[in-house]
Amino acid sequence: MDWQPLLLTFKLALATTLLLLVISIPLAYWLAYTKAKVKPILETLISMPIVLPPTVIGFYLLIAFSPESALGNWLNNTFGLQLIFSFQGLVIASIIYSLPFMVHPIQAGFSSLSSTMIEASYVLGKSKTTTLFKILLPNIKPSLLTGIVLAFAHTIGEFGVVLMIGGNIPGNTKVASIAIYDEVEALNYSAANSYSIILFLITFSILLLVYLINGKYLKRFWG
């Protein structure tokens, strides 16, 4: 079995999760506390990847990143960046596709905190940045963990988006889900089963860890 697709999958999941964490914390903070009229529209856009078929998202990203489009042409001419059929393109597409899985748990964590906690911090002279990193984030660790794990696991399982954007280039864009599809098409069920069971066991373990940490079973375990 070729291990390269699995290594590339975890590289993609790690890069996507780290970037999503940086993006999602301020975004979720704003969504949790803002009263702006555009909030429902933004929340809807963020949630769209949950309900839209991955191929729809992949198709429009393919059009947007294409060298013939205004955005793709600008990226190519300005930065020499070609997003179609590249690992960088997979990362950007994965960030968009997994965004709600990181933002929603963190937003829910912020929303669950008492407003008096923030007010007390401001009364003590703490800035918004200090309040965020020293007061709020330490109190929503379960939500942060849930967002990180869900985004990571969701990126591992991507197929339609990565196929549309990255294609099937070994060592560059051929992730494990694409490798499974290739092996099934080639009637090589043994290799497909090897890839599948590795992904199944890893994602099962990751999700089990979240439930153990955030759920009642961990509380019972520690007594």
PDB file of C-alpha atoms in Angstrom:
ATOM      1  CA  MET A   1       0.000   0.000   0.000  1.00  0.00           C
ATOM      2  CA  ASP A   2       1.213   3.483  -0.885  1.00  0.00           C
ATOM      3  CA  TRP A   3       1.400   5.556   2.313  1.00  0.00           C
ATOM      4  CA  GLN A   4       1.805   8.864   0.491  1.00  0.00           C
ATOM      5  CA  PRO A   5      -1.939   9.600   0.169  1.00  0.00           C
ATOM      6  CA  LEU A   6      -2.402   9.068   3.925  1.00  0.00           C
ATOM      7  CA  LEU A   7       0.533  11.313   4.802  1.00  0.00           C
ATOM      8  CA  LEU A   8      -0.772  13.972   2.424  1.00  0.00           C
ATOM      9  CA  THR A   9      -4.233  13.674   3.978  1.00  0.00           C
ATOM     10  CA  PHE A  10      -2.940  14.329   7.480  1.00  0.00           C
ATOM     11  CA  LYS A  11      -0.718  17.149   6.229  1.00  0.00           C
ATOM     12  CA  LEU A  12      -3.788  18.750   4.640  1.00  0.00           C
ATOM     13  CA  ALA A  13      -5.917  18.202   7.751  1.00  0.00           C
ATOM     14  CA  LEU A  14      -3.250  19.676  10.033  1.00  0.00           C
ATOM     15  CA  ALA A  15      -2.660  22.761   7.878  1.00  0.00           C
ATOM     16  CA  THR A  16      -6.396  23.331   7.471  1.00  0.00           C
ATOM     17  CA  THR A  17      -7.105  22.940  11.191  1.00  0.00           C
ATOM     18  CA  LEU A  18      -4.349  25.322  12.289  1.00  0.00           C
ATOM     19  CA  LEU A  19      -5.426  28.015   9.826  1.00  0.00           C
ATOM     20  CA  LEU A  20      -9.080  27.510  10.708  1.00  0.00           C
ATOM     21  CA  LEU A  21      -8.307  27.974  14.389  1.00  0.00           C
ATOM     22  CA  VAL A  22      -6.685  31.346  13.682  1.00  0.00           C
ATOM     23  CA  ILE A  23      -9.620  32.415  11.501  1.00  0.00           C
ATOM     24  CA  SER A  24     -12.444  30.974  13.587  1.00  0.00           C
ATOM     25  CA  ILE A  25     -11.633  32.366  17.038  1.00  0.00           C
ATOM     26  CA  PRO A  26     -12.107  36.064  16.123  1.00  0.00           C
ATOM     27  CA  LEU A  27     -14.953  35.210  13.745  1.00  0.00           C
ATOM     28  CA  ALA A  28     -16.814  33.130  16.353  1.00  0.00           C
ATOM     29  CA  TYR A  29     -16.189  35.819  18.989  1.00  0.00           C
ATOM     30  CA  TRP A  30     -17.723  38.456  16.732  1.00  0.00           C
ATOM     31  CA  LEU A  31     -20.708  36.272  15.855  1.00  0.00           C
ATOM     32  CA  ALA A  32     -21.350  35.449  19.513  1.00  0.00           C
ATOM     33  CA  TYR A  33     -21.504  39.040  20.695  1.00  0.00           C
ATOM     34  CA  THR A  34     -22.397  41.199  17.717  1.00  0.00           C
ATOM     35  CA  LYS A  35     -25.834  42.660  17.125  1.00  0.00           C
ATOM     36  CA  ALA A  36     -25.125  43.605  13.521  1.00  0.00           C
ATOM     37  CA  LYS A  37     -27.968  43.092  11.061  1.00  0.00           C
ATOM     38  CA  VAL A  38     -25.706  41.135   8.702  1.00  0.00           C
ATOM     39  CA  LYS A  39     -25.091  38.432  11.327  1.00  0.00           C
ATOM     40  CA  PRO A  40     -27.831  36.029  10.049  1.00  0.00           C
ATOM     41  CA  ILE A  41     -26.526  36.374   6.484  1.00  0.00           C
ATOM     42  CA  LEU A  42     -22.954  35.654   7.534  1.00  0.00           C
ATOM     43  CA  GLU A  43     -24.023  32.706   9.688  1.00  0.00           C
ATOM     44  CA  THR A  44     -25.969  31.315   6.738  1.00  0.00           C
ATOM     45  CA  LEU A  45     -22.975  31.612   4.415  1.00  0.00           C
ATOM     46  CA  ILE A  46     -20.702  29.941   6.962  1.00  0.00           C
ATOM     47  CA  SER A  47     -23.181  27.080   7.397  1.00  0.00           C
ATOM     48  CA  MET A  48     -23.715  26.445   3.680  1.00  0.00           C
ATOM     49  CA  PRO A  49     -20.992  23.744   3.397  1.00  0.00           C
ATOM     50  CA  ILE A  50     -22.986  21.614   5.857  1.00  0.00           C
ATOM     51  CA  VAL A  51     -25.963  21.297   3.508  1.00  0.00           C
ATOM     52  CA  LEU A  52     -24.535  21.921   0.034  1.00  0.00           C
ATOM     53  CA  PRO A  53     -23.202  18.954  -1.960  1.00  0.00           C
ATOM     54  CA  PRO A  54     -19.385  19.080  -1.915  1.00  0.00           C
ATOM     55  CA  THR A  55     -19.327  19.035  -5.710  1.00  0.00           C
ATOM     56  CA  VAL A  56     -21.283  22.301  -5.806  1.00  0.00           C
ATOM     57  CA  ILE A  57     -18.727  24.016  -3.582  1.00  0.00           C
ATOM     58  CA  GLY A  58     -15.903  22.401  -5.528  1.00  0.00           C
ATOM     59  CA  PHE A  59     -17.338  23.526  -8.849  1.00  0.00           C
ATOM     60  CA  TYR A  60     -17.641  27.182  -7.854  1.00  0.00           C
ATOM     61  CA  LEU A  61     -14.192  27.160  -6.261  1.00  0.00           C
ATOM     62  CA  LEU A  62     -12.860  25.619  -9.471  1.00  0.00           C
ATOM     63  CA  ILE A  63     -14.383  28.487 -11.447  1.00  0.00           C
ATOM     64  CA  ALA A  64     -13.120  31.082  -8.962  1.00  0.00           C
ATOM     65  CA  PHE A  65      -9.561  29.715  -8.856  1.00  0.00           C
ATOM     66  CA  SER A  66      -9.326  29.143 -12.598  1.00  0.00           C
ATOM     67  CA  PRO A  67      -6.656  31.241 -14.390  1.00  0.00           C
ATOM     68  CA  GLU A  68      -9.430  32.474 -16.697  1.00  0.00           C
ATOM     69  CA  SER A  69     -11.333  34.056 -13.799  1.00  0.00           C
ATOM     70  CA  ALA A  70     -10.569  37.530 -12.445  1.00  0.00           C
ATOM     71  CA  LEU A  71      -9.461  36.166  -9.066  1.00  0.00           C
ATOM     72  CA  GLY A  72      -7.387  33.350 -10.500  1.00  0.00           C
ATOM     73  CA  ASN A  73      -5.753  35.634 -13.054  1.00  0.00           C
ATOM     74  CA  TRP A  74      -4.932  38.213 -10.360  1.00  0.00           C
ATOM     75  CA  LEU A  75      -3.412  35.595  -8.049  1.00  0.00           C
ATOM     76  CA  ASN A  76      -1.364  34.173 -10.882  1.00  0.00           C
ATOM     77  CA  ASN A  77      -0.085  37.526 -12.177  1.00  0.00           C
ATOM     78  CA  THR A  78       0.472  39.136  -8.770  1.00  0.00           C
ATOM     79  CA  PHE A  79       1.815  36.266  -6.668  1.00  0.00           C
ATOM     80  CA  GLY A  80       2.499  33.578  -9.248  1.00  0.00           C
ATOM     81  CA  LEU A  81       0.003  31.438  -7.356  1.00  0.00           C
ATOM     82  CA  GLN A  82      -1.792  28.636  -9.192  1.00  0.00           C
ATOM     83  CA  LEU A  83      -4.497  27.202  -6.939  1.00  0.00           C
ATOM     84  CA  ILE A  84      -6.033  24.678  -9.316  1.00  0.00           C
ATOM     85  CA  PHE A  85      -4.446  21.229  -8.987  1.00  0.00           C
ATOM     86  CA  SER A  86      -2.152  22.352  -6.177  1.00  0.00           C
ATOM     87  CA  PHE A  87      -1.816  21.612  -2.477  1.00  0.00           C
ATOM     88  CA  GLN A  88      -2.332  25.310  -1.667  1.00  0.00           C
ATOM     89  CA  GLY A  89      -5.645  25.182  -3.497  1.00  0.00           C
ATOM     90  CA  LEU A  90      -6.657  22.129  -1.462  1.00  0.00           C
ATOM     91  CA  VAL A  91      -5.897  23.973   1.775  1.00  0.00           C
ATOM     92  CA  ILE A  92      -8.003  27.006   0.815  1.00  0.00           C
ATOM     93  CA  ALA A  93     -10.872  24.809  -0.383  1.00  0.00           C
ATOM     94  CA  SER A  94     -10.680  22.743   2.814  1.00  0.00           C
ATOM     95  CA  ILE A  95     -10.780  25.878   4.970  1.00  0.00           C
ATOM     96  CA  ILE A  96     -13.997  26.976   3.260  1.00  0.00           C
ATOM     97  CA  TYR A  97     -15.514  23.492   3.375  1.00  0.00           C
ATOM     98  CA  SER A  98     -14.675  22.822   7.053  1.00  0.00           C
ATOM     99  CA  LEU A  99     -15.257  26.349   8.353  1.00  0.00           C
ATOM    100  CA  PRO A 100     -18.652  25.700  10.038  1.00  0.00           C
ATOM    101  CA  PHE A 101     -17.266  22.695  11.908  1.00  0.00           C
ATOM    102  CA  MET A 102     -14.767  24.951  13.639  1.00  0.00           C
ATOM    103  CA  VAL A 103     -16.794  28.169  13.971  1.00  0.00           C
ATOM    104  CA  HIS A 104     -20.057  26.767  15.361  1.00  0.00           C
ATOM    105  CA  PRO A 105     -18.647  24.971  18.452  1.00  0.00           C
ATOM    106  CA  ILE A 106     -16.469  27.949  19.367  1.00  0.00           C
ATOM    107  CA  GLN A 107     -19.351  30.380  18.839  1.00  0.00           C
ATOM    108  CA  ALA A 108     -21.562  28.207  21.050  1.00  0.00           C
ATOM    109  CA  GLY A 109     -18.853  28.216  23.700  1.00  0.00           C
ATOM    110  CA  PHE A 110     -18.628  32.006  23.709  1.00  0.00           C
ATOM    111  CA  SER A 111     -22.419  32.327  23.806  1.00  0.00           C
ATOM    112  CA  SER A 112     -22.643  30.046  26.843  1.00  0.00           C
ATOM    113  CA  LEU A 113     -20.438  32.311  28.960  1.00  0.00           C
ATOM    114  CA  SER A 114     -22.021  34.806  31.331  1.00  0.00           C
ATOM    115  CA  SER A 115     -21.825  38.432  30.223  1.00  0.00           C
ATOM    116  CA  THR A 116     -20.835  39.378  33.771  1.00  0.00           C
ATOM    117  CA  MET A 117     -17.516  37.630  33.217  1.00  0.00           C
ATOM    118  CA  ILE A 118     -16.683  40.000  30.377  1.00  0.00           C
ATOM    119  CA  GLU A 119     -17.994  43.044  32.234  1.00  0.00           C
ATOM    120  CA  ALA A 120     -15.901  42.197  35.297  1.00  0.00           C
ATOM    121  CA  SER A 121     -12.810  41.918  33.132  1.00  0.00           C
ATOM    122  CA  TYR A 122     -13.446  45.329  31.595  1.00  0.00           C
ATOM    123  CA  VAL A 123     -14.070  46.861  35.022  1.00  0.00           C
ATOM    124  CA  LEU A 124     -10.655  45.570  36.112  1.00  0.00           C
ATOM    125  CA  GLY A 125      -9.112  47.430  33.198  1.00  0.00           C
ATOM    126  CA  LYS A 126      -8.460  44.463  30.926  1.00  0.00           C
ATOM    127  CA  SER A 127      -8.502  45.056  27.180  1.00  0.00           C
ATOM    128  CA  LYS A 128     -10.701  43.104  24.769  1.00  0.00           C
ATOM    129  CA  THR A 129      -7.684  41.117  23.572  1.00  0.00           C
ATOM    130  CA  THR A 130      -6.614  40.233  27.114  1.00  0.00           C
ATOM    131  CA  THR A 131     -10.186  39.338  28.028  1.00  0.00           C
ATOM    132  CA  LEU A 132     -10.414  37.059  25.006  1.00  0.00           C
ATOM    133  CA  PHE A 133      -7.175  35.165  25.560  1.00  0.00           C
ATOM    134  CA  LYS A 134      -6.939  35.230  29.358  1.00  0.00           C
ATOM    135  CA  ILE A 135     -10.593  34.958  30.399  1.00  0.00           C
ATOM    136  CA  LEU A 136     -12.857  33.675  27.636  1.00  0.00           C
ATOM    137  CA  LEU A 137     -10.772  31.090  25.780  1.00  0.00           C
ATOM    138  CA  PRO A 138      -9.643  29.236  28.945  1.00  0.00           C
ATOM    139  CA  ASN A 139     -13.319  28.860  29.863  1.00  0.00           C
ATOM    140  CA  ILE A 140     -14.371  27.312  26.558  1.00  0.00           C
ATOM    141  CA  LYS A 141     -11.671  24.637  26.252  1.00  0.00           C
ATOM    142  CA  PRO A 142     -14.223  21.867  25.498  1.00  0.00           C
ATOM    143  CA  SER A 143     -15.682  23.965  22.662  1.00  0.00           C
ATOM    144  CA  LEU A 144     -12.221  24.666  21.275  1.00  0.00           C
ATOM    145  CA  LEU A 145     -11.348  20.979  21.392  1.00  0.00           C
ATOM    146  CA  THR A 146     -14.608  20.049  19.686  1.00  0.00           C
ATOM    147  CA  GLY A 147     -14.028  22.563  16.901  1.00  0.00           C
ATOM    148  CA  ILE A 148     -10.442  21.449  16.357  1.00  0.00           C
ATOM    149  CA  VAL A 149     -11.304  17.762  16.263  1.00  0.00           C
ATOM    150  CA  LEU A 150     -14.377  18.139  14.053  1.00  0.00           C
ATOM    151  CA  ALA A 151     -12.516  20.312  11.554  1.00  0.00           C
ATOM    152  CA  PHE A 152      -9.594  17.879  11.475  1.00  0.00           C
ATOM    153  CA  ALA A 153     -11.810  14.819  11.066  1.00  0.00           C
ATOM    154  CA  HIS A 154     -14.013  16.504   8.477  1.00  0.00           C
ATOM    155  CA  THR A 155     -10.981  17.462   6.387  1.00  0.00           C
ATOM    156  CA  ILE A 156      -9.720  13.878   6.493  1.00  0.00           C
ATOM    157  CA  GLY A 157     -13.019  12.698   5.002  1.00  0.00           C
ATOM    158  CA  GLU A 158     -13.207  15.193   2.139  1.00  0.00           C
ATOM    159  CA  PHE A 159     -13.736  13.815  -1.355  1.00  0.00           C
ATOM    160  CA  GLY A 160     -15.841  15.912  -3.708  1.00  0.00           C
ATOM    161  CA  VAL A 161     -14.152  19.241  -2.996  1.00  0.00           C
ATOM    162  CA  VAL A 162     -10.602  17.915  -3.154  1.00  0.00           C
ATOM    163  CA  LEU A 163     -11.346  16.000  -6.344  1.00  0.00           C
ATOM    164  CA  MET A 164     -12.751  19.094  -8.060  1.00  0.00           C
ATOM    165  CA  ILE A 165      -9.947  21.410  -6.965  1.00  0.00           C
ATOM    166  CA  GLY A 166      -6.936  19.122  -6.735  1.00  0.00           C
ATOM    167  CA  GLY A 167      -7.661  16.354  -9.163  1.00  0.00           C
ATOM    168  CA  ASN A 168      -5.565  13.241  -8.711  1.00  0.00           C
ATOM    169  CA  ILE A 169      -1.861  14.133  -8.730  1.00  0.00           C
ATOM    170  CA  PRO A 170       0.274  11.649  -6.737  1.00  0.00           C
ATOM    171  CA  GLY A 171       2.333  13.330  -4.037  1.00  0.00           C
ATOM    172  CA  ASN A 172       0.583  16.660  -4.535  1.00  0.00           C
ATOM    173  CA  THR A 173      -3.206  16.392  -4.410  1.00  0.00           C
ATOM    174  CA  LYS A 174      -3.959  12.649  -4.228  1.00  0.00           C
ATOM    175  CA  VAL A 175      -5.300  12.287  -0.685  1.00  0.00           C
ATOM    176  CA  ALA A 176      -6.566   9.080   0.908  1.00  0.00           C
ATOM    177  CA  SER A 177     -10.202   9.517  -0.141  1.00  0.00           C
ATOM    178  CA  ILE A 178      -9.107   9.857  -3.774  1.00  0.00           C
ATOM    179  CA  ALA A 179      -6.814   6.839  -3.399  1.00  0.00           C
ATOM    180  CA  ILE A 180      -9.741   4.757  -2.146  1.00  0.00           C
ATOM    181  CA  TYR A 181     -11.822   5.796  -5.157  1.00  0.00           C
ATOM    182  CA  ASP A 182      -8.953   4.885  -7.520  1.00  0.00           C
ATOM    183  CA  GLU A 183      -8.475   1.464  -5.939  1.00  0.00           C
ATOM    184  CA  VAL A 184     -12.190   0.682  -6.131  1.00  0.00           C
ATOM    185  CA  GLU A 185     -12.264   1.691  -9.795  1.00  0.00           C
ATOM    186  CA  ALA A 186      -9.299  -0.623 -10.380  1.00  0.00           C
ATOM    187  CA  LEU A 187     -11.155  -3.413  -8.515  1.00  0.00           C
ATOM    188  CA  ASN A 188      -8.299  -3.493  -6.006  1.00  0.00           C
ATOM    189  CA  TYR A 189     -10.554  -3.905  -2.992  1.00  0.00           C
ATOM    190  CA  SER A 190      -7.762  -5.036  -0.699  1.00  0.00           C
ATOM    191  CA  ALA A 191      -5.894  -1.729  -0.993  1.00  0.00           C
ATOM    192  CA  ALA A 192      -9.157   0.226  -0.781  1.00  0.00           C
ATOM    193  CA  ASN A 193     -10.016  -1.650   2.395  1.00  0.00           C
ATOM    194  CA  SER A 194      -6.588  -0.876   3.890  1.00  0.00           C
ATOM    195  CA  TYR A 195      -6.988   2.858   3.284  1.00  0.00           C
ATOM    196  CA  SER A 196     -10.589   2.787   4.506  1.00  0.00           C
ATOM    197  CA  ILE A 197      -9.977   0.938   7.746  1.00  0.00           C
ATOM    198  CA  ILE A 198      -7.071   3.236   8.663  1.00  0.00           C
ATOM    199  CA  LEU A 199      -9.244   6.321   8.141  1.00  0.00           C
ATOM    200  CA  PHE A 200     -12.144   4.678   9.976  1.00  0.00           C
ATOM    201  CA  LEU A 201     -10.043   3.818  13.022  1.00  0.00           C
ATOM    202  CA  ILE A 202      -8.405   7.240  13.177  1.00  0.00           C
ATOM    203  CA  THR A 203     -11.622   9.234  12.836  1.00  0.00           C
ATOM    204  CA  PHE A 204     -13.422   6.914  15.278  1.00  0.00           C
ATOM    205  CA  SER A 205     -10.651   7.410  17.836  1.00  0.00           C
ATOM    206  CA  ILE A 206     -10.678  11.175  17.383  1.00  0.00           C
ATOM    207  CA  LEU A 207     -14.436  11.487  17.796  1.00  0.00           C
ATOM    208  CA  LEU A 208     -14.453   9.097  20.744  1.00  0.00           C
ATOM    209  CA  LEU A 209     -11.861  11.283  22.422  1.00  0.00           C
ATOM    210  CA  VAL A 210     -14.114  14.324  22.050  1.00  0.00           C
ATOM    211  CA  TYR A 211     -17.079  12.539  23.618  1.00  0.00           C
ATOM    212  CA  LEU A 212     -14.940  11.256  26.459  1.00  0.00           C
ATOM    213  CA  ILE A 213     -13.539  14.674  27.234  1.00  0.00           C
ATOM    214  CA  ASN A 214     -16.757  16.652  26.846  1.00  0.00           C
ATOM    215  CA  GLY A 215     -19.314  14.064  27.869  1.00  0.00           C
ATOM    216  CA  LYS A 216     -20.637  12.466  30.985  1.00  0.00           C
ATOM    217  CA  TYR A 217     -18.456   9.383  30.577  1.00  0.00           C
ATOM    218  CA  LEU A 218     -15.299  11.299  31.460  1.00  0.00           C
ATOM    219  CA  LYS A 219     -16.967  12.732  34.564  1.00  0.00           C
ATOM    220  CA  ARG A 220     -17.956   9.244  35.681  1.00  0.00           C
ATOM    221  CA  PHE A 221     -14.444   7.974  34.970  1.00  0.00           C
ATOM    222  CA  TRP A 222     -12.810  10.591  37.151  1.00  0.00           C
ATOM    223  CA  GLY A 223     -15.493  10.199  39.800  1.00  0.00           C
TER     224      GLY A 223
END
